[in-house]
Short mmCIF file of C-alpha atoms and ligand atoms in Angstrom, two decimals:
data_model
loop_
_atom_site.label_atom_id
_atom_site.label_comp_id
_atom_site.label_asym_id
_atom_site.label_seq_id
_atom_site.Cartn_x
_atom_site.Cartn_y
_atom_site.Cartn_z
CA ASP A 1 -17.20 0.55 -2.78
CA LEU A 2 -19.42 -2.36 -1.75
CA ILE A 3 -21.72 -1.66 -4.67
CA THR A 4 -18.78 -1.50 -7.10
CA LEU A 5 -17.43 -4.74 -5.68
CA SER A 6 -20.69 -6.66 -5.96
CA MET A 7 -21.24 -5.28 -9.45
CA LEU A 8 -17.83 -6.63 -10.47
CA GLU A 9 -18.56 -9.98 -8.87
CA THR A 10 -21.67 -10.75 -10.87
CA SER A 11 -20.79 -11.73 -14.42
CA LYS A 12 -23.68 -9.75 -15.85
CA GLY A 13 -22.91 -6.73 -13.71
CA VAL A 14 -20.42 -5.11 -16.00
CA MET A 15 -20.85 -4.48 -19.69
CA LEU A 16 -17.50 -3.57 -21.14
CA ASN A 17 -17.38 -0.46 -23.24
CA MET A 18 -14.08 -0.65 -25.09
CA GLU A 19 -12.70 2.50 -26.67
CA TYR A 20 -9.33 3.85 -27.81
CA PHE A 21 -7.75 6.62 -25.79
CA LYS A 22 -4.37 8.16 -25.00
CA LEU A 23 -2.92 6.80 -21.80
CA LYS A 24 -0.95 9.90 -20.88
CA GLU A 25 -4.04 12.10 -20.95
CA PHE A 26 -5.95 9.52 -18.96
CA PHE A 27 -3.34 9.70 -16.17
CA ASP A 28 -3.09 13.48 -16.37
CA GLY A 29 -6.79 13.51 -15.48
CA ILE A 30 -6.32 11.25 -12.47
CA LEU A 31 -3.24 13.12 -11.23
CA GLU A 32 -5.07 16.43 -11.53
CA GLU A 33 -7.78 15.11 -9.24
CA VAL A 34 -5.33 14.14 -6.51
CA GLU A 35 -2.99 17.11 -6.89
CA PHE A 36 -4.40 18.97 -3.90
CA LEU A 37 -4.09 15.95 -1.64
CA ALA A 38 -0.53 15.27 -2.80
CA LYS A 39 0.51 18.88 -2.27
CA GLN A 40 -0.55 18.72 1.37
CA LYS A 41 2.06 16.00 1.94
CA GLY A 42 4.64 17.55 -0.37
CA ILE A 43 4.36 14.56 -2.68
CA SER A 44 5.39 14.96 -6.31
CA LEU A 45 3.42 13.22 -9.05
CA GLU A 46 5.15 12.06 -12.23
CA ASN A 47 3.42 10.86 -15.35
CA MET A 48 6.11 9.09 -17.38
CA VAL A 49 3.76 7.67 -20.02
CA ASP A 50 4.76 8.59 -23.58
CA ASP A 51 2.37 10.87 -25.50
CA LYS A 52 1.98 8.31 -28.25
CA VAL A 53 0.74 5.38 -26.17
CA GLU A 54 -2.84 4.49 -26.95
CA VAL A 55 -4.83 1.73 -25.31
CA LYS A 56 -8.13 0.08 -26.11
CA SER A 57 -9.97 -0.46 -22.87
CA ASP A 58 -13.01 0.35 -20.78
CA ARG A 59 -12.18 3.83 -19.59
CA LYS A 60 -14.48 3.80 -16.56
CA LEU A 61 -13.22 0.46 -15.33
CA LEU A 62 -9.61 1.45 -15.90
CA TYR A 63 -10.30 4.66 -13.98
CA ILE A 64 -11.53 2.62 -11.00
CA VAL A 65 -8.31 0.57 -11.10
CA PHE A 66 -5.87 3.46 -11.27
CA LYS A 67 -7.72 5.93 -9.08
CA ASN A 68 -7.53 3.35 -6.29
CA LEU A 69 -3.83 2.65 -6.90
CA VAL A 70 -2.92 6.34 -7.08
CA ASP A 71 -4.98 7.10 -3.95
CA ASN A 72 -3.07 4.38 -2.09
CA ALA A 73 0.28 5.58 -3.42
CA ILE A 74 -0.42 8.99 -1.89
CA LYS A 75 -2.13 7.78 1.28
CA TYR A 76 0.65 5.30 2.11
CA ASN A 77 3.54 7.57 1.27
CA ASN A 78 5.98 9.65 3.29
CA LEU A 79 6.10 13.41 3.48
CA ASN A 80 7.85 14.80 0.38
CA GLY A 81 7.61 11.42 -1.31
CA LYS A 82 7.05 10.59 -4.94
CA VAL A 83 4.45 8.81 -7.04
CA VAL A 84 5.50 7.72 -10.52
CA ILE A 85 3.36 6.27 -13.32
CA GLU A 86 5.36 4.21 -15.80
CA TYR A 87 4.51 2.42 -19.00
CA SER A 88 6.23 -0.45 -20.78
CA LYS A 89 5.08 -2.98 -23.32
CA LEU A 90 5.30 -6.68 -23.87
CA PRO A 91 4.52 -8.34 -27.23
CA LYS A 92 0.86 -8.84 -26.32
CA ASP A 93 0.37 -6.64 -23.27
CA HIS A 94 0.56 -3.17 -21.85
CA VAL A 95 2.28 -2.94 -18.48
CA ILE A 96 1.44 0.07 -16.36
CA SER A 97 2.96 0.60 -12.94
CA VAL A 98 2.16 2.93 -10.09
CA CYS A 99 5.18 3.28 -7.81
CA ASP A 100 5.54 5.10 -4.54
CA THR A 101 8.28 5.92 -2.06
CA GLY A 102 6.22 4.98 1.00
CA PRO A 103 6.90 2.54 3.85
CA GLY A 104 6.32 -0.50 1.65
CA ILE A 105 4.42 -3.65 2.59
CA PRO A 106 5.98 -6.39 4.73
CA LYS A 107 6.49 -9.66 2.78
CA SER A 108 4.26 -11.62 5.13
CA HIS A 109 1.30 -9.40 4.19
CA LEU A 110 1.79 -9.37 0.43
CA PRO A 111 -0.26 -12.51 -0.32
CA PHE A 112 -3.33 -11.00 1.35
CA ILE A 113 -3.52 -7.36 0.36
CA PHE A 114 -5.91 -8.01 -2.54
CA GLU A 115 -8.41 -9.66 -0.19
CA ARG A 116 -11.52 -7.86 0.88
CA PHE A 117 -11.24 -5.74 4.06
CA TYR A 118 -7.55 -6.63 4.46
CA ARG A 119 -5.40 -3.87 5.92
CA VAL A 120 -1.73 -4.27 6.70
CA GLU A 121 -1.56 -2.25 9.83
CA ARG A 122 -4.87 -1.49 11.42
CA SER A 123 -3.74 1.67 13.16
CA ARG A 124 -2.03 3.02 10.05
CA SER A 125 -5.06 2.32 7.92
CA ARG A 126 -7.66 3.53 10.34
CA LYS A 127 -5.91 6.85 10.59
CA SER A 128 -6.21 7.22 6.86
CA GLY A 129 -9.83 6.08 6.87
CA GLY A 130 -9.55 3.04 4.64
CA THR A 131 -11.97 0.12 4.58
CA GLY A 132 -9.65 -2.33 2.83
CA LEU A 133 -11.83 -2.72 -0.26
CA GLY A 134 -9.77 -0.71 -2.75
CA LEU A 135 -7.34 -3.40 -3.82
CA SER A 136 -9.99 -6.12 -4.06
CA ILE A 137 -11.83 -3.82 -6.47
CA VAL A 138 -8.57 -3.21 -8.37
CA LYS A 139 -8.06 -6.96 -8.75
CA LEU A 140 -11.59 -7.74 -9.90
CA ALA A 141 -11.72 -4.82 -12.33
CA THR A 142 -8.34 -5.74 -13.84
CA GLU A 143 -9.47 -9.33 -14.30
CA LYS A 144 -12.68 -8.13 -15.97
CA LEU A 145 -10.43 -6.40 -18.49
CA GLY A 146 -8.57 -9.66 -19.13
CA GLY A 147 -5.50 -8.53 -17.21
CA LYS A 148 -3.73 -9.10 -13.94
CA VAL A 149 -2.23 -7.05 -11.15
CA GLU A 150 0.96 -7.71 -9.19
CA VAL A 151 2.85 -5.95 -6.46
CA GLU A 152 6.53 -5.53 -5.72
CA SER A 153 7.37 -3.95 -2.44
CA GLU A 154 10.34 -3.42 -0.23
CA GLU A 155 9.93 -2.32 3.36
CA GLY A 156 11.23 1.16 3.89
CA LYS A 157 11.65 1.79 0.17
CA GLY A 158 8.21 1.75 -1.39
CA SER A 159 5.81 -0.25 -3.52
CA CYS A 160 5.08 -0.74 -7.21
CA PHE A 161 1.72 -2.02 -8.37
CA LYS A 162 1.98 -3.43 -11.91
CA VAL A 163 -1.10 -3.82 -14.04
CA GLN A 164 -0.78 -5.97 -17.16
CA LEU A 165 -3.50 -5.54 -19.78
CA PRO A 166 -3.96 -7.34 -23.10
CA LYS A 167 -3.48 -5.11 -26.15
CA GLY A 168 -6.09 -6.94 -28.18
P1 ATP B 201 -9.87 1.69 0.82
O1 ATP B 201 -9.00 1.62 -0.42
O2 ATP B 201 -10.98 0.71 0.77
O3 ATP B 201 -10.26 3.06 1.17
P2 ATP B 201 -7.46 0.77 2.09
O4 ATP B 201 -6.64 1.74 1.30
O5 ATP B 201 -7.08 0.55 3.52
O6 ATP B 201 -8.97 1.21 2.06
P3 ATP B 201 -6.77 -1.20 0.08
O7 ATP B 201 -6.62 -0.14 -0.94
O8 ATP B 201 -7.48 -2.46 -0.29
O9 ATP B 201 -7.48 -0.66 1.40
O10 ATP B 201 -5.32 -1.61 0.61
C1 ATP B 201 -5.20 -2.66 1.56
C2 ATP B 201 -4.05 -2.39 2.49
O11 ATP B 201 -2.82 -2.56 1.79
C3 ATP B 201 -4.01 -0.97 3.04
O12 ATP B 201 -4.75 -0.84 4.21
C4 ATP B 201 -2.52 -0.76 3.30
O13 ATP B 201 -2.19 -1.26 4.57
C5 ATP B 201 -1.86 -1.61 2.24
N1 ATP B 201 -1.44 -0.82 1.08
C6 ATP B 201 -2.12 -0.61 -0.08
N2 ATP B 201 -1.43 0.14 -0.95
C7 ATP B 201 -0.26 0.41 -0.34
C8 ATP B 201 0.92 1.16 -0.74
N3 ATP B 201 1.01 1.76 -1.93
N4 ATP B 201 1.95 1.22 0.16
C9 ATP B 201 1.87 0.60 1.37
N5 ATP B 201 0.80 -0.10 1.79
C10 ATP B 201 -0.25 -0.20 0.95
MG1 MG B 202 -7.07 1.99 -0.82
#
């Protein structure tokens, strides 16, 4: 993770390799990888992206973004919870959200969660083995792609991480 982070921080570190691909298949791949983990907690995974949606992006970088978000959505979820991937579009952007039914993130922590090594609840995070780098990588990688990431969260209800990416 440290290597990924420092690679993203140096402007020459990442050469973008833009290609067209189907978003639904992309997420099917990620969800397949985490299926076993999700099953252990009884968590259901839903890919709501329409078959037709195609994006032009750097597949590897986008994988880093969404693998981290999906990992979090499972790790910080309740037993028998849900993870849902949704797609919507704006005139110039794709909007992709990863939503979970976990404990949510207290408002006072929201401004900091994209900072390096930041963890909301040390005990909660240590138990799940996190280092607090995932979301800082998500933010940098999204920005490299010309996009932005936002979070909406309600304590006790869950969180939605929204990634906005330019279509062009
Ligand atoms: P790493 O991703 O480096 O293994 P991590 O998951 O602890 O470790 P981040 O992904 O950067 O670190 O997340 C930072 C903190 O934000 C987490 O420790 C957790 O407290 C909180 N967090 C992240 N995603 C969620 C989520 N979906 N629901 C609730 N809390 C979350
Ligand atoms: Mg994480």
